Structures are given as structure tokens and as C-alpha cells.
CSV table of C-alpha atoms in Angstrom, one decimal:
chain,number,residue,atom,x,y,z
A,1,UNK,CA,-48.7,-28.2,5.6
A,2,UNK,CA,-49.6,-31.1,3.1
A,3,UNK,CA,-47.9,-34.3,2.9
A,4,UNK,CA,-47.6,-37.5,0.5
A,5,UNK,CA,-48.2,-40.3,2.8
A,6,UNK,CA,-49.0,-43.2,0.5
A,7,UNK,CA,-47.2,-42.6,-2.5
A,8,UNK,CA,-47.3,-44.6,-6.1
A,9,UNK,CA,-43.6,-44.0,-6.3
A,10,UNK,CA,-43.4,-46.8,-2.8
A,11,UNK,CA,-45.5,-49.5,-4.4
A,12,UNK,CA,-43.7,-49.8,-8.3
A,13,UNK,CA,-41.4,-53.1,-8.2
A,14,UNK,CA,-38.3,-53.4,-7.4
A,15,UNK,CA,-37.1,-53.6,-11.0
A,16,UNK,CA,-38.8,-50.3,-12.0
A,17,UNK,CA,-37.5,-47.7,-8.9
A,18,UNK,CA,-34.6,-46.8,-10.2
A,19,UNK,CA,-35.5,-43.4,-11.8
A,20,UNK,CA,-33.4,-40.7,-11.0
A,21,UNK,CA,-36.4,-38.4,-10.7
A,22,UNK,CA,-38.6,-40.8,-8.9
A,23,UNK,CA,-37.1,-43.8,-7.9
A,24,UNK,CA,-36.6,-44.9,-4.5
A,25,UNK,CA,-34.0,-47.4,-4.4
A,26,UNK,CA,-31.8,-44.2,-7.0
A,27,UNK,CA,-29.6,-43.1,-4.1
A,28,UNK,CA,-28.0,-39.9,-5.3
A,29,UNK,CA,-32.1,-38.8,-7.1
A,30,UNK,CA,-34.7,-36.9,-6.2
A,31,UNK,CA,-37.5,-39.2,-4.6
A,32,UNK,CA,-40.2,-37.9,-6.1
A,33,UNK,CA,-43.2,-38.8,-4.5
A,34,UNK,CA,-46.8,-38.7,-5.8
A,35,UNK,CA,-50.2,-39.8,-3.9
A,36,UNK,CA,-54.1,-38.2,-4.3
A,37,UNK,CA,-54.7,-35.2,-2.5
A,38,UNK,CA,-58.4,-35.7,-2.8
A,39,UNK,CA,-59.6,-36.0,-6.7
A,40,UNK,CA,-56.2,-34.4,-7.3
A,41,UNK,CA,-52.4,-36.0,-7.2
A,42,UNK,CA,-50.0,-34.3,-5.0
A,43,UNK,CA,-46.1,-34.4,-5.4
A,44,UNK,CA,-44.2,-32.1,-3.1
A,45,UNK,CA,-40.4,-31.4,-3.7
A,46,UNK,CA,-37.8,-29.0,-1.6
A,47,UNK,CA,-35.1,-28.6,-4.2
A,48,UNK,CA,-31.6,-28.6,-3.2
A,49,UNK,CA,-29.4,-25.8,-2.8
A,50,UNK,CA,-27.6,-26.9,-6.3
A,51,UNK,CA,-31.0,-26.6,-8.0
A,52,UNK,CA,-30.6,-23.1,-9.0
A,53,UNK,CA,-30.6,-21.1,-12.4
A,54,UNK,CA,-29.3,-18.4,-10.7
A,55,UNK,CA,-28.9,-17.4,-7.3
A,56,UNK,CA,-32.1,-17.6,-5.5
A,57,UNK,CA,-34.4,-19.1,-8.3
A,58,UNK,CA,-34.7,-23.3,-9.9
A,59,UNK,CA,-33.6,-24.4,-13.0
A,60,UNK,CA,-36.3,-25.5,-15.0
A,61,UNK,CA,-34.4,-28.5,-15.6
A,62,UNK,CA,-35.9,-30.0,-12.2
A,63,UNK,CA,-39.1,-27.8,-13.1
A,64,UNK,CA,-39.6,-30.5,-16.3
A,65,UNK,CA,-38.4,-33.3,-14.2
A,66,UNK,CA,-40.9,-32.5,-11.5
A,67,UNK,CA,-43.4,-32.0,-13.8
A,68,UNK,CA,-42.0,-35.8,-15.7
A,69,UNK,CA,-42.1,-38.2,-12.4
A,70,UNK,CA,-45.0,-36.6,-10.8
A,71,UNK,CA,-47.4,-37.0,-14.7
A,72,UNK,CA,-46.3,-40.6,-14.5
A,73,UNK,CA,-47.1,-41.2,-10.7
A,74,UNK,CA,-50.6,-39.3,-11.4
A,75,UNK,CA,-51.0,-42.2,-13.9
A,76,UNK,CA,-50.6,-44.9,-12.6
A,77,UNK,CA,-52.2,-43.5,-8.8
A,78,UNK,CA,-55.2,-43.2,-11.8
A,79,UNK,CA,-55.3,-46.7,-13.7
A,80,UNK,CA,-54.2,-48.3,-10.2
A,81,UNK,CA,-57.0,-47.1,-8.6
A,82,UNK,CA,-59.6,-47.4,-12.0
A,83,UNK,CA,-58.7,-51.5,-11.0
A,84,UNK,CA,-59.8,-50.7,-7.5
A,85,UNK,CA,-56.2,-50.3,-6.1
A,86,UNK,CA,-54.7,-47.9,-3.9
A,87,UNK,CA,-51.3,-47.7,-2.5
A,88,UNK,CA,-50.4,-49.4,0.6
A,89,UNK,CA,-53.2,-52.1,-0.5
A,90,UNK,CA,-50.2,-54.6,-1.4
A,91,UNK,CA,-50.7,-54.8,-5.5
A,92,UNK,CA,-48.4,-53.9,-7.8
A,93,UNK,CA,-49.4,-50.8,-9.6
A,94,UNK,CA,-48.8,-50.2,-13.3
A,95,UNK,CA,-45.6,-48.3,-14.2
A,96,UNK,CA,-46.1,-45.6,-16.9
A,97,UNK,CA,-43.3,-43.7,-18.9
A,98,UNK,CA,-43.6,-40.3,-20.8
A,99,UNK,CA,-45.0,-39.8,-24.5
A,100,UNK,CA,-44.8,-36.2,-24.1
A,101,UNK,CA,-44.2,-33.5,-21.8
A,102,UNK,CA,-45.5,-30.1,-22.0
A,103,UNK,CA,-44.2,-27.0,-19.3
A,104,UNK,CA,-45.1,-23.1,-19.7
A,105,UNK,CA,-42.9,-21.4,-17.2
A,106,UNK,CA,-44.8,-18.7,-15.8
A,107,UNK,CA,-42.7,-17.0,-13.4
A,108,UNK,CA,-39.3,-17.4,-12.2
A,109,UNK,CA,-39.2,-20.0,-9.7
A,110,UNK,CA,-38.2,-19.0,-5.8
A,111,UNK,CA,-35.3,-21.2,-4.1
A,112,UNK,CA,-36.3,-21.3,-1.5
A,113,UNK,CA,-39.5,-23.0,-0.9
A,114,UNK,CA,-40.5,-26.8,-1.6
A,115,UNK,CA,-42.7,-26.9,-5.0
A,116,UNK,CA,-46.2,-28.1,-5.0
A,117,UNK,CA,-47.3,-30.2,-8.3
A,118,UNK,CA,-50.9,-30.4,-8.5
A,119,UNK,CA,-52.4,-33.1,-10.8
A,120,UNK,CA,-55.5,-33.5,-12.8
A,121,UNK,CA,-55.9,-36.9,-14.8
A,122,UNK,CA,-57.8,-37.3,-18.0
A,123,UNK,CA,-58.2,-40.9,-19.6
A,124,UNK,CA,-57.6,-40.4,-23.0
A,125,UNK,CA,-56.7,-44.1,-23.4
A,126,UNK,CA,-56.8,-47.1,-20.9
A,127,UNK,CA,-53.2,-47.3,-21.8
A,128,UNK,CA,-53.0,-43.5,-22.0
A,129,UNK,CA,-53.5,-41.0,-19.4
A,130,UNK,CA,-52.8,-36.8,-19.7
A,131,UNK,CA,-51.8,-35.5,-16.7
A,132,UNK,CA,-52.5,-31.4,-16.3
A,133,UNK,CA,-50.3,-29.6,-13.6
A,134,UNK,CA,-49.6,-26.8,-11.8
A,135,UNK,CA,-46.7,-26.4,-9.8
A,136,UNK,CA,-46.5,-24.1,-7.0
A,137,UNK,CA,-44.4,-22.2,-4.8
A,138,UNK,CA,-46.0,-21.2,-1.3
A,139,UNK,CA,-49.8,-19.5,-3.3
A,140,UNK,CA,-47.6,-18.5,-6.6
A,141,UNK,CA,-48.3,-21.4,-9.5
A,142,UNK,CA,-44.9,-20.7,-11.5
A,143,UNK,CA,-45.2,-23.1,-14.1
A,144,UNK,CA,-47.6,-25.2,-16.1
A,145,UNK,CA,-46.8,-28.5,-16.9
A,146,UNK,CA,-48.5,-31.3,-19.5
A,147,UNK,CA,-47.7,-35.1,-19.5
A,148,UNK,CA,-49.3,-37.7,-21.8
A,149,UNK,CA,-48.0,-40.9,-20.3
A,150,UNK,CA,-48.4,-44.3,-21.8
A,151,UNK,CA,-48.2,-47.3,-19.8
A,152,UNK,CA,-44.7,-49.0,-20.5
A,153,UNK,CA,-44.9,-51.6,-23.1
A,154,UNK,CA,-43.3,-54.9,-22.9
A,155,UNK,CA,-41.0,-53.9,-25.3
A,156,UNK,CA,-39.5,-51.0,-24.0
A,157,UNK,CA,-36.2,-52.0,-23.4
A,158,UNK,CA,-36.1,-53.7,-26.8
A,159,UNK,CA,-33.4,-51.8,-27.9
B,1,UNK,CA,-16.7,-37.4,-33.3
B,2,UNK,CA,-17.7,-34.1,-32.7
B,3,UNK,CA,-17.1,-31.5,-29.8
B,4,UNK,CA,-18.2,-27.9,-28.6
B,5,UNK,CA,-14.7,-26.1,-29.0
B,6,UNK,CA,-16.5,-22.5,-28.4
B,7,UNK,CA,-19.4,-22.8,-26.0
B,8,UNK,CA,-21.7,-19.3,-25.6
B,9,UNK,CA,-22.0,-21.2,-22.2
B,10,UNK,CA,-18.3,-20.3,-21.1
B,11,UNK,CA,-19.1,-16.5,-21.9
B,12,UNK,CA,-21.8,-16.3,-19.8
B,13,UNK,CA,-21.1,-13.2,-16.6
B,14,UNK,CA,-20.1,-15.0,-13.9
B,15,UNK,CA,-23.7,-13.8,-12.2
B,16,UNK,CA,-25.1,-15.8,-14.8
B,17,UNK,CA,-23.1,-18.9,-14.5
B,18,UNK,CA,-24.8,-21.0,-12.0
B,19,UNK,CA,-27.6,-23.1,-13.8
B,20,UNK,CA,-27.5,-26.2,-12.6
B,21,UNK,CA,-27.9,-27.5,-16.2
B,22,UNK,CA,-25.7,-25.0,-17.8
B,23,UNK,CA,-23.3,-23.0,-15.9
B,24,UNK,CA,-20.0,-23.3,-15.6
B,25,UNK,CA,-19.9,-21.8,-11.8
B,26,UNK,CA,-21.8,-25.1,-10.6
B,27,UNK,CA,-19.7,-27.1,-8.9
B,28,UNK,CA,-22.3,-30.4,-9.1
B,29,UNK,CA,-24.2,-29.3,-11.9
B,30,UNK,CA,-24.4,-31.1,-16.0
B,31,UNK,CA,-22.8,-28.6,-17.7
B,32,UNK,CA,-24.0,-28.4,-20.7
B,33,UNK,CA,-21.9,-26.2,-23.0
B,34,UNK,CA,-24.0,-25.4,-26.5
B,35,UNK,CA,-21.8,-23.8,-29.5
B,36,UNK,CA,-22.7,-23.7,-33.5
B,37,UNK,CA,-22.4,-26.7,-35.6
B,38,UNK,CA,-22.4,-25.0,-38.9
B,39,UNK,CA,-25.9,-23.1,-39.5
B,40,UNK,CA,-27.6,-25.9,-36.4
B,41,UNK,CA,-26.1,-25.8,-32.6
B,42,UNK,CA,-24.8,-28.5,-30.9
B,43,UNK,CA,-25.0,-30.0,-27.3
B,44,UNK,CA,-23.4,-32.9,-25.7
B,45,UNK,CA,-24.0,-34.9,-22.9
B,46,UNK,CA,-22.8,-37.7,-21.5
B,47,UNK,CA,-24.9,-39.1,-19.0
B,48,UNK,CA,-24.1,-40.0,-15.1
B,49,UNK,CA,-24.8,-43.8,-13.7
B,50,UNK,CA,-27.4,-42.5,-12.1
B,51,UNK,CA,-29.3,-40.5,-14.8
B,52,UNK,CA,-31.3,-43.6,-15.4
B,53,UNK,CA,-35.2,-44.2,-15.6
B,54,UNK,CA,-34.8,-48.0,-15.6
B,55,UNK,CA,-31.0,-50.1,-15.9
B,56,UNK,CA,-29.8,-49.0,-19.3
B,57,UNK,CA,-31.7,-46.0,-20.0
B,58,UNK,CA,-32.2,-42.5,-19.0
B,59,UNK,CA,-34.7,-40.2,-17.2
B,60,UNK,CA,-37.2,-38.0,-18.9
B,61,UNK,CA,-36.0,-35.2,-16.6
B,62,UNK,CA,-32.2,-35.5,-17.8
B,63,UNK,CA,-33.0,-35.5,-22.0
B,64,UNK,CA,-35.7,-32.4,-21.0
B,65,UNK,CA,-32.7,-30.5,-18.8
B,66,UNK,CA,-30.8,-31.1,-22.2
B,67,UNK,CA,-33.4,-30.0,-24.5
B,68,UNK,CA,-33.7,-26.5,-22.1
B,69,UNK,CA,-30.4,-25.4,-21.7
B,70,UNK,CA,-29.7,-26.5,-24.8
B,71,UNK,CA,-32.6,-24.3,-26.1
B,72,UNK,CA,-31.8,-20.7,-24.3
B,73,UNK,CA,-28.0,-21.4,-25.0
B,74,UNK,CA,-28.6,-21.8,-28.9
B,75,UNK,CA,-31.0,-18.6,-28.4
B,76,UNK,CA,-28.2,-16.7,-26.8
B,77,UNK,CA,-26.0,-18.3,-29.5
B,78,UNK,CA,-28.2,-16.7,-32.4
B,79,UNK,CA,-29.3,-13.4,-30.7
B,80,UNK,CA,-25.1,-13.2,-30.2
B,81,UNK,CA,-24.5,-13.4,-33.9
B,82,UNK,CA,-27.1,-11.9,-35.4
B,83,UNK,CA,-24.8,-8.7,-33.1
B,84,UNK,CA,-22.0,-9.6,-34.7
B,85,UNK,CA,-20.7,-11.5,-32.3
B,86,UNK,CA,-18.8,-15.3,-31.5
B,87,UNK,CA,-18.1,-17.1,-29.0
B,88,UNK,CA,-15.0,-16.2,-27.4
B,89,UNK,CA,-14.7,-12.6,-28.6
B,90,UNK,CA,-14.6,-11.0,-25.1
B,91,UNK,CA,-18.4,-9.5,-25.7
B,92,UNK,CA,-21.0,-10.6,-22.8
B,93,UNK,CA,-23.6,-12.8,-24.8
B,94,UNK,CA,-27.2,-12.5,-24.0
B,95,UNK,CA,-29.2,-14.4,-21.8
B,96,UNK,CA,-32.6,-16.2,-22.2
B,97,UNK,CA,-34.9,-17.3,-20.0
B,98,UNK,CA,-37.7,-20.5,-21.2
B,99,UNK,CA,-41.2,-19.3,-21.8
B,100,UNK,CA,-42.2,-22.7,-23.0
B,101,UNK,CA,-40.7,-26.0,-23.2
B,102,UNK,CA,-41.9,-29.4,-25.3
B,103,UNK,CA,-40.2,-32.5,-25.5
B,104,UNK,CA,-41.9,-35.6,-27.7
B,105,UNK,CA,-40.4,-39.1,-26.5
B,106,UNK,CA,-40.0,-41.3,-29.3
B,107,UNK,CA,-37.5,-44.0,-28.3
B,108,UNK,CA,-36.1,-45.2,-25.2
B,109,UNK,CA,-32.8,-43.8,-24.4
B,110,UNK,CA,-30.1,-46.0,-24.0
B,111,UNK,CA,-27.9,-45.2,-21.4
B,112,UNK,CA,-24.2,-46.2,-22.6
B,113,UNK,CA,-23.6,-43.6,-25.0
B,114,UNK,CA,-23.8,-39.5,-25.2
B,115,UNK,CA,-26.2,-37.5,-26.3
B,116,UNK,CA,-26.4,-35.0,-29.5
B,117,UNK,CA,-28.6,-32.7,-29.3
B,118,UNK,CA,-29.1,-30.7,-32.8
B,119,UNK,CA,-30.6,-27.1,-32.9
B,120,UNK,CA,-32.6,-25.8,-34.9
B,121,UNK,CA,-33.2,-21.9,-34.2
B,122,UNK,CA,-35.8,-19.7,-35.5
B,123,UNK,CA,-36.3,-15.7,-34.7
B,124,UNK,CA,-39.9,-14.9,-33.4
B,125,UNK,CA,-39.4,-11.7,-32.4
B,126,UNK,CA,-36.1,-9.6,-31.1
B,127,UNK,CA,-36.0,-11.0,-27.9
B,128,UNK,CA,-38.0,-14.1,-28.6
B,129,UNK,CA,-36.5,-17.3,-30.1
B,130,UNK,CA,-37.7,-20.9,-31.1
B,131,UNK,CA,-35.5,-23.2,-30.5
B,132,UNK,CA,-36.5,-27.0,-32.6
B,133,UNK,CA,-34.0,-30.0,-31.6
B,134,UNK,CA,-33.4,-33.4,-32.0
B,135,UNK,CA,-31.6,-35.6,-29.6
B,136,UNK,CA,-30.0,-38.6,-30.3
B,137,UNK,CA,-27.6,-41.5,-28.9
B,138,UNK,CA,-25.5,-42.7,-31.8
B,139,UNK,CA,-27.6,-43.0,-35.1
B,140,UNK,CA,-30.7,-43.1,-33.5
B,141,UNK,CA,-33.1,-40.0,-32.4
B,142,UNK,CA,-34.5,-40.9,-29.0
B,143,UNK,CA,-36.5,-37.3,-28.8
B,144,UNK,CA,-37.2,-33.8,-30.4
B,145,UNK,CA,-37.9,-30.8,-28.6
B,146,UNK,CA,-39.0,-27.3,-29.1
B,147,UNK,CA,-38.3,-24.2,-26.8
B,148,UNK,CA,-39.3,-20.6,-26.6
B,149,UNK,CA,-36.6,-18.9,-25.2
B,150,UNK,CA,-37.3,-14.7,-24.5
B,151,UNK,CA,-34.0,-12.7,-23.4
B,152,UNK,CA,-33.9,-12.7,-19.3
B,153,UNK,CA,-35.9,-9.6,-18.5
B,154,UNK,CA,-33.9,-7.5,-16.4
B,155,UNK,CA,-36.8,-7.7,-13.9
B,156,UNK,CA,-36.2,-11.8,-13.6
B,157,UNK,CA,-35.6,-11.4,-10.0
B,158,UNK,CA,-38.1,-8.9,-9.2
B,159,UNK,CA,-40.3,-10.7,-6.3
């Protein structure tokens, strides 16, 4: 069974580690964690009982959340590697935000098994990366996603 | 200030009212509610404190969840109206599932204000409806979304 040992989200600076989806400091959040699996990226998430659509199946917003944070995490992994770094080497990684998110729901996603999001990354521009993902429940690909992620601008928090 | 008085989710049969995003019977869920506002549809949601991306701003997965459930709810409203019914008339509405979801994140979404998703609906096929949405925080459109929703097949729960 696969695991994510070194996740990019473990390395985010504290100020950027609050995301409900993937922030390690968000007490009630999902704590999504994304690491390398060969040249692909991997996020594993075991849905909570309440994350249902109808009993036995997962609601779409959770799958979208997994694809979203998996996408920004994957882009951060890729740019970090391009810069010569890997999670765990003590260098703070870049932080991405989502420009666009697309999800195709292929099959109802069963609630009784962990989800595996597997990402393929493409550099569109040094600050803009595309992450194509497949979300598996067991052996079944239940959703496909695409995230365009951009390096978080310094102006992100300027209202 | 706008409100949603009669929501389609209030009328779903109990078996279909468990969605974490919009199910009235899901104790810990978001309880998204979607109603008519003229010929547009409206979902209002006030994010919880934990729904942040970084402090002061909302995480993308929540916005995707709002657009998703707003989309299926809007499609259900539209087909129900086409069939001669309105929420509150005692007739069980159709229940939709999401085929695809797209979100363009236009601006960081502030955390200190309710979100208003406004939907425009187009019938693509009697069982397939497209819902284009804008999500506002105050006067600012922070995200645009598109959901293609299909009537929940009777086989939805056949694994």
C-alpha cells in the first residue's frame, strides 16, 4: 500500500499552512499531503463518514477539494525540484494558488475506501503549471481533474 | 439583504438529503440552500472560520463545493419548474448529479463576508443542464463556475 512520506505541505512556511484542504496547522481541515511517486505526484485521502453525497458515495465537493490541493501541492513539488530541492531538505518551497480547476466526474465514488490522486505535471510558464490528475478509489478511476496553478503573487493578500 | 426562502434542497426526498454540501440531514455539512431569484438561482453561504486558505481568505475547495451544489440545485429547480412545480408545493423534485465542474478563480475571496452564488441555467438536453455561476463576496465577483448536471440515474448506486 502506497504512502506519502515526505509531503510538500509539511514544508510550507507557517503563514501558508492554514488551508482547510492541505494546511497542517488547520485543526479541523483535511490535512491533504502531496509527495512524489516516481515522476508522478500522489495525494492519499480517506474520506470521513460525513463526506457523503448519498449514503455510500462521496460528495463532489470533496473530490474537487482533493484535486485542487493536490494540484497546488504538485506544482509546488515540481517547481521546488526544478530549483534543486526536495521536501525534507530544509528549504522553504514555493506556494501556489489555483487559477482554474476542472473536474470530470466519471463514476460515483465509493465511500468505503481511501482516494488516491495521481498527478502529471506540465510547466506552462515558470510561474504557471498545469497538473492533470486522476482520482482512484481502489482500482477504479472515479474522476479526472485539471488544475492550473500559479505561484502565489506577493499581492495575493492586497484587497 | 437577499435570502433564500424556499430552497430545492428542503424538498429532496430523505434518501437524497445527506450530501455534505447541501443535504439538510447531514449534521456537520454545509447545508447549502438554493432557490430562485427572479430567473436566476441563488445560494448564500457564510464560510466558517476554518474554511481559510491563508488567514483572511477562503480556500478554493469550499468555493468549488458551493459552485457544485449550487449547480445541481439550480438544475433541479429548473427541471422542477419546467415540470410545473416550485419548491414548497409538496411535489418531490428531481435530483441531479454533477458530470463536470469548472471553476475560474478570479480574485482571492475574503473570509469576512457571506458568499452569493448566482446561477444562469441552460437546458442542454431534458436530462442534462448547464449552470453558469458567479460567486460574489460583497460586490466583488471572486470566481466564475460552470456545472454540467445530469438527472441522477437510477443506476447511480449500482457499483
